[in-house]
Short mmCIF file of C-alpha atoms and ligand atoms in Angstrom, two decimals:
data_model
loop_
_atom_site.label_atom_id
_atom_site.label_comp_id
_atom_site.label_asym_id
_atom_site.label_seq_id
_atom_site.Cartn_x
_atom_site.Cartn_y
_atom_site.Cartn_z
CA UNK A 1 -0.02 0.02 -0.03
CA UNK A 2 1.36 3.41 -0.99
CA UNK A 3 -1.34 5.67 0.59
CA UNK A 4 -1.71 7.57 -2.57
CA UNK A 5 -4.66 7.64 -5.17
CA UNK A 6 -4.07 9.56 -8.45
CA UNK A 7 -6.88 11.84 -9.41
CA UNK A 8 -6.69 11.58 -13.20
CA UNK A 9 -8.36 14.74 -14.32
CA UNK A 10 -6.78 14.90 -17.80
CA UNK A 11 -9.15 14.78 -20.75
CA UNK A 12 -7.10 12.78 -23.47
CA UNK A 13 -6.85 9.04 -23.67
CA UNK A 14 -3.26 8.85 -24.57
CA UNK A 15 -2.22 11.17 -21.78
CA UNK A 16 -4.37 9.21 -19.32
CA UNK A 17 -2.80 5.87 -20.20
CA UNK A 18 0.81 7.37 -20.26
CA UNK A 19 0.55 9.04 -16.93
CA UNK A 20 -1.13 6.01 -15.30
CA UNK A 21 1.55 3.61 -16.50
CA UNK A 22 4.25 5.88 -15.37
CA UNK A 23 2.91 6.18 -11.75
CA UNK A 24 1.52 2.77 -11.44
CA UNK A 25 3.90 1.57 -8.84
CA UNK A 26 3.41 4.62 -6.59
CA UNK A 27 -0.38 4.79 -6.34
CA UNK A 28 -2.90 2.32 -5.03
CA UNK A 29 -5.82 3.38 -7.20
CA UNK A 30 -6.84 5.77 -9.96
CA UNK A 31 -9.75 8.10 -9.53
CA UNK A 32 -11.57 9.07 -12.72
CA UNK A 33 -14.39 11.61 -13.05
CA UNK A 34 -16.30 13.79 -15.39
CA UNK A 35 -13.32 15.53 -16.95
CA UNK A 36 -11.89 12.28 -18.25
CA UNK A 37 -14.90 10.24 -18.82
CA UNK A 38 -16.63 13.05 -20.80
CA UNK A 39 -13.44 13.53 -22.73
CA UNK A 40 -12.78 9.84 -23.63
CA UNK A 41 -15.93 7.93 -22.80
CA UNK A 42 -16.52 5.38 -19.98
CA UNK A 43 -14.48 2.76 -21.84
CA UNK A 44 -11.37 4.37 -20.46
CA UNK A 45 -12.27 2.67 -17.18
CA UNK A 46 -11.51 -0.87 -18.67
CA UNK A 47 -8.22 0.31 -20.10
CA UNK A 48 -7.09 1.92 -16.75
CA UNK A 49 -8.35 -1.10 -14.75
CA UNK A 50 -5.58 -3.06 -16.32
CA UNK A 51 -3.13 -0.71 -14.64
CA UNK A 52 -4.61 -0.05 -11.24
CA UNK A 53 -8.02 -0.25 -9.46
CA UNK A 54 -10.37 2.44 -10.69
CA UNK A 55 -12.61 4.66 -8.52
CA UNK A 56 -15.34 6.38 -10.36
CA UNK A 57 -15.95 9.86 -8.98
CA UNK A 58 -19.45 10.76 -10.26
CA UNK A 59 -20.52 12.12 -6.91
CA UNK A 60 -23.74 10.24 -7.55
CA UNK A 61 -26.70 12.20 -6.00
CA UNK A 62 -30.15 11.09 -7.14
CA UNK A 63 -33.24 9.02 -6.19
CA UNK A 64 -32.45 5.42 -5.44
CA UNK A 65 -33.55 4.05 -8.77
CA UNK A 66 -31.43 6.57 -10.83
CA UNK A 67 -28.49 5.80 -8.44
CA UNK A 68 -28.78 2.19 -9.10
CA UNK A 69 -28.85 2.73 -12.94
CA UNK A 70 -25.65 4.80 -12.70
CA UNK A 71 -23.88 2.35 -10.37
CA UNK A 72 -24.68 -0.55 -12.60
CA UNK A 73 -23.07 1.16 -15.68
CA UNK A 74 -20.13 2.25 -13.56
CA UNK A 75 -19.46 -1.25 -12.13
CA UNK A 76 -20.11 -3.03 -15.48
CA UNK A 77 -17.57 -0.68 -17.10
CA UNK A 78 -14.89 -2.16 -14.86
CA UNK A 79 -14.71 0.43 -11.98
CA UNK A 80 -13.91 -1.00 -8.55
CA UNK A 81 -15.59 1.67 -6.59
CA UNK A 82 -17.82 4.70 -6.96
CA UNK A 83 -17.98 7.96 -5.19
CA UNK A 84 -21.47 9.18 -4.21
CA UNK A 85 -22.80 12.16 -2.28
CA UNK A 86 -24.63 11.46 1.12
CA UNK A 87 -26.88 14.34 1.48
CA UNK A 88 -29.49 12.58 -0.71
CA UNK A 89 -30.37 10.46 2.35
CA UNK A 90 -30.30 6.85 3.58
CA UNK A 91 -32.41 5.32 1.01
CA UNK A 92 -30.30 6.62 -2.01
CA UNK A 93 -27.19 5.67 -0.14
CA UNK A 94 -28.44 2.20 0.84
CA UNK A 95 -29.36 1.57 -2.89
CA UNK A 96 -25.83 2.55 -3.97
CA UNK A 97 -24.37 0.22 -1.43
CA UNK A 98 -26.72 -2.55 -2.39
CA UNK A 99 -25.82 -2.31 -6.04
CA UNK A 100 -22.09 -2.27 -5.10
CA UNK A 101 -22.47 -5.37 -3.05
CA UNK A 102 -24.15 -7.18 -5.94
CA UNK A 103 -21.17 -6.45 -7.99
CA UNK A 104 -18.72 -6.88 -5.11
CA UNK A 105 -17.54 -3.39 -5.48
CA UNK A 106 -17.22 -0.36 -3.10
CA UNK A 107 -18.95 2.84 -2.20
CA UNK A 108 -17.24 5.94 -0.94
CA UNK A 109 -19.52 8.76 0.43
CA UNK A 110 -18.51 12.41 0.34
CA UNK A 111 -18.71 13.65 3.86
CA UNK A 112 -17.18 17.12 3.44
CA UNK A 113 -15.58 18.92 0.57
CA UNK A 114 -12.08 20.35 0.40
CA UNK A 115 -12.48 23.66 -1.34
CA UNK A 116 -12.57 26.96 0.56
CA UNK A 117 -16.48 27.01 0.23
CA UNK A 118 -16.72 23.30 1.21
CA UNK A 119 -17.59 23.81 4.69
CA UNK A 120 -20.46 26.28 4.15
CA UNK A 121 -23.16 23.62 3.58
CA UNK A 122 -21.07 20.74 4.90
CA UNK A 123 -21.12 22.13 8.43
CA UNK A 124 -19.86 20.16 11.34
CA UNK A 125 -23.21 18.59 12.15
CA UNK A 126 -24.02 17.81 8.54
CA UNK A 127 -20.61 16.25 7.69
CA UNK A 128 -20.85 14.10 10.79
CA UNK A 129 -24.48 13.20 10.04
CA UNK A 130 -23.36 12.01 6.50
CA UNK A 131 -20.40 10.10 7.94
CA UNK A 132 -22.68 8.33 10.38
CA UNK A 133 -25.18 7.57 7.55
CA UNK A 134 -22.34 6.16 5.43
CA UNK A 135 -21.39 3.91 8.12
CA UNK A 136 -24.83 2.73 8.73
CA UNK A 137 -25.58 2.13 5.03
CA UNK A 138 -22.44 -0.11 4.92
CA UNK A 139 -20.35 2.08 2.70
CA UNK A 140 -16.62 1.25 2.32
CA UNK A 141 -15.36 4.62 3.23
CA UNK A 142 -15.88 8.45 3.16
CA UNK A 143 -14.18 11.34 1.40
CA UNK A 144 -12.87 14.00 3.82
CA UNK A 145 -10.86 17.09 3.19
CA UNK A 146 -7.06 17.02 3.23
CA UNK A 147 -7.27 20.89 3.27
CA UNK A 148 -8.65 20.55 6.81
CA UNK A 149 -6.88 17.75 8.64
CA UNK A 150 -8.72 18.49 11.91
CA UNK A 151 -12.01 17.50 10.09
CA UNK A 152 -10.49 14.21 8.98
CA UNK A 153 -9.67 13.59 12.64
CA UNK A 154 -13.23 14.50 13.78
CA UNK A 155 -14.91 12.48 10.92
CA UNK A 156 -12.60 9.43 11.75
CA UNK A 157 -13.99 9.65 15.31
CA UNK A 158 -17.51 9.37 14.01
CA UNK A 159 -16.91 6.31 11.74
CA UNK A 160 -14.50 4.53 13.92
CA UNK A 161 -11.86 2.02 12.35
CA UNK A 162 -14.04 0.00 10.09
CA UNK A 163 -14.47 2.57 7.30
CA UNK A 164 -11.69 4.03 5.13
CA UNK A 165 -10.98 7.74 4.63
CA UNK A 166 -9.78 9.04 1.24
CA UNK A 167 -8.71 12.64 1.20
CA UNK A 168 -8.39 15.07 -1.73
CA UNK A 169 -6.81 18.38 -1.37
CA UNK A 170 -3.08 17.51 -1.13
CA UNK A 171 -0.67 19.68 -3.24
CA UNK A 172 -2.63 22.05 -5.59
CA UNK A 173 -5.24 22.81 -2.96
CA UNK A 174 -2.64 23.37 -0.26
CA UNK A 175 -3.19 20.22 1.96
CA UNK A 176 -0.15 18.15 3.19
CA UNK A 177 -0.04 14.45 2.61
CA UNK A 178 1.64 13.66 6.00
CA UNK A 179 -0.70 15.93 7.94
CA UNK A 180 -3.70 14.18 6.49
CA UNK A 181 -2.57 10.65 6.96
CA UNK A 182 -1.56 11.56 10.55
CA UNK A 183 -5.13 12.88 11.09
CA UNK A 184 -6.54 9.58 10.20
CA UNK A 185 -6.89 9.20 6.37
CA UNK A 186 -6.01 5.89 4.77
CA UNK A 187 -5.23 7.50 1.38
CA UNK A 188 -4.63 10.98 0.02
CA UNK A 189 -6.04 11.76 -3.40
CA UNK A 190 -3.63 13.83 -5.56
CA UNK A 191 -4.39 15.19 -8.97
CA UNK A 192 -2.64 18.19 -10.42
CA UNK A 193 0.60 18.03 -8.41
CA UNK A 194 1.15 14.58 -9.95
CA UNK A 195 -0.22 14.65 -13.54
CA UNK A 196 0.67 18.25 -13.97
CA UNK A 197 4.24 17.82 -12.84
CA UNK A 198 7.21 17.66 -15.32
CA UNK A 199 7.92 14.33 -13.87
CA UNK A 200 4.66 12.61 -12.61
CA UNK A 201 6.59 9.42 -11.54
CA UNK A 202 9.01 11.43 -9.33
CA UNK A 203 6.18 13.46 -7.68
CA UNK A 204 4.13 10.36 -6.99
CA UNK A 205 7.22 8.66 -5.46
CA UNK A 206 7.78 11.76 -3.31
CA UNK A 207 4.34 11.59 -1.84
CA UNK A 208 4.60 7.92 -1.30
CA UNK A 209 7.76 8.31 0.52
CA UNK A 210 6.46 11.16 2.62
CA UNK A 211 3.74 8.83 3.92
CA UNK A 212 6.04 5.84 4.33
CA UNK A 213 8.14 7.93 6.69
CA UNK A 214 5.10 8.05 9.03
CA UNK A 215 4.97 4.24 9.58
P1 BMP B 301 -6.27 18.11 -7.19
O1 BMP B 301 -5.16 17.34 -6.39
O2 BMP B 301 -5.84 18.48 -8.58
O3 BMP B 301 -6.69 19.28 -6.41
O4 BMP B 301 -7.51 17.06 -7.47
C1 BMP B 301 -8.38 16.72 -6.36
C2 BMP B 301 -9.39 15.80 -7.03
O5 BMP B 301 -10.32 15.43 -5.90
C3 BMP B 301 -10.24 16.44 -8.09
O6 BMP B 301 -10.56 15.24 -8.91
C4 BMP B 301 -11.54 16.78 -7.35
O7 BMP B 301 -12.53 16.86 -8.17
C5 BMP B 301 -11.61 15.85 -6.25
N1 BMP B 301 -12.24 16.30 -5.04
C6 BMP B 301 -11.75 17.47 -4.34
O8 BMP B 301 -10.80 17.99 -4.72
N2 BMP B 301 -12.39 17.78 -3.27
C7 BMP B 301 -13.45 17.16 -2.63
O9 BMP B 301 -13.94 17.51 -1.58
C8 BMP B 301 -13.97 16.10 -3.36
C9 BMP B 301 -13.27 15.69 -4.53
O10 BMP B 301 -13.82 14.60 -5.16
#
């Protein structure tokens, strides 16, 4: 385990495959989302899954039936996990988890977002409520902000040890990988500072080593 997930927000297939192959040994998974999937099509998931497990960051946030239809597509396309929003409520969340279980895949629930405006609606009470809901629904883990490690710590206290925490916001958004892991995250999610670097492989290795030092 490296403790690093690559957020692959490039929009061209060739670039996506090239960077993924370069950093493959230094990341545990590749997170794909709208930028890449709208740019290349969902078939990119199969290609990338040959390199590393793929997390589909579609922040699914709909009624249970629509959520199921989205999740079925995502898992059939070869994704190992999906990221969903939790504010839709327990029935939507439970449907995502149920669908994931049928495919033997995983669900991560966004508990709080990392950008400066991310704690406006995701207040302390709301984030904790979503984290508790994620646990109750049987999600694999939550998404918590690396830009606010103290929030990672608080949310870890809510979910206990059974759920995983993946944290975006390291590098380009100002968060530190070491601080985030120390606060209780299992993986940091890193996009621009890896794929935008002159040497993505060296950058990924640097972050992996920063995390390794903590063990
Ligand atoms: P970057 O390291 O380039 O800032 O990328 C972070 C990635 O994590 C992006 O794909 C972004 O959409 C995602 N993300 C985030 O930054 N904050 C959140 O709260 C939730 C996210 O999914």
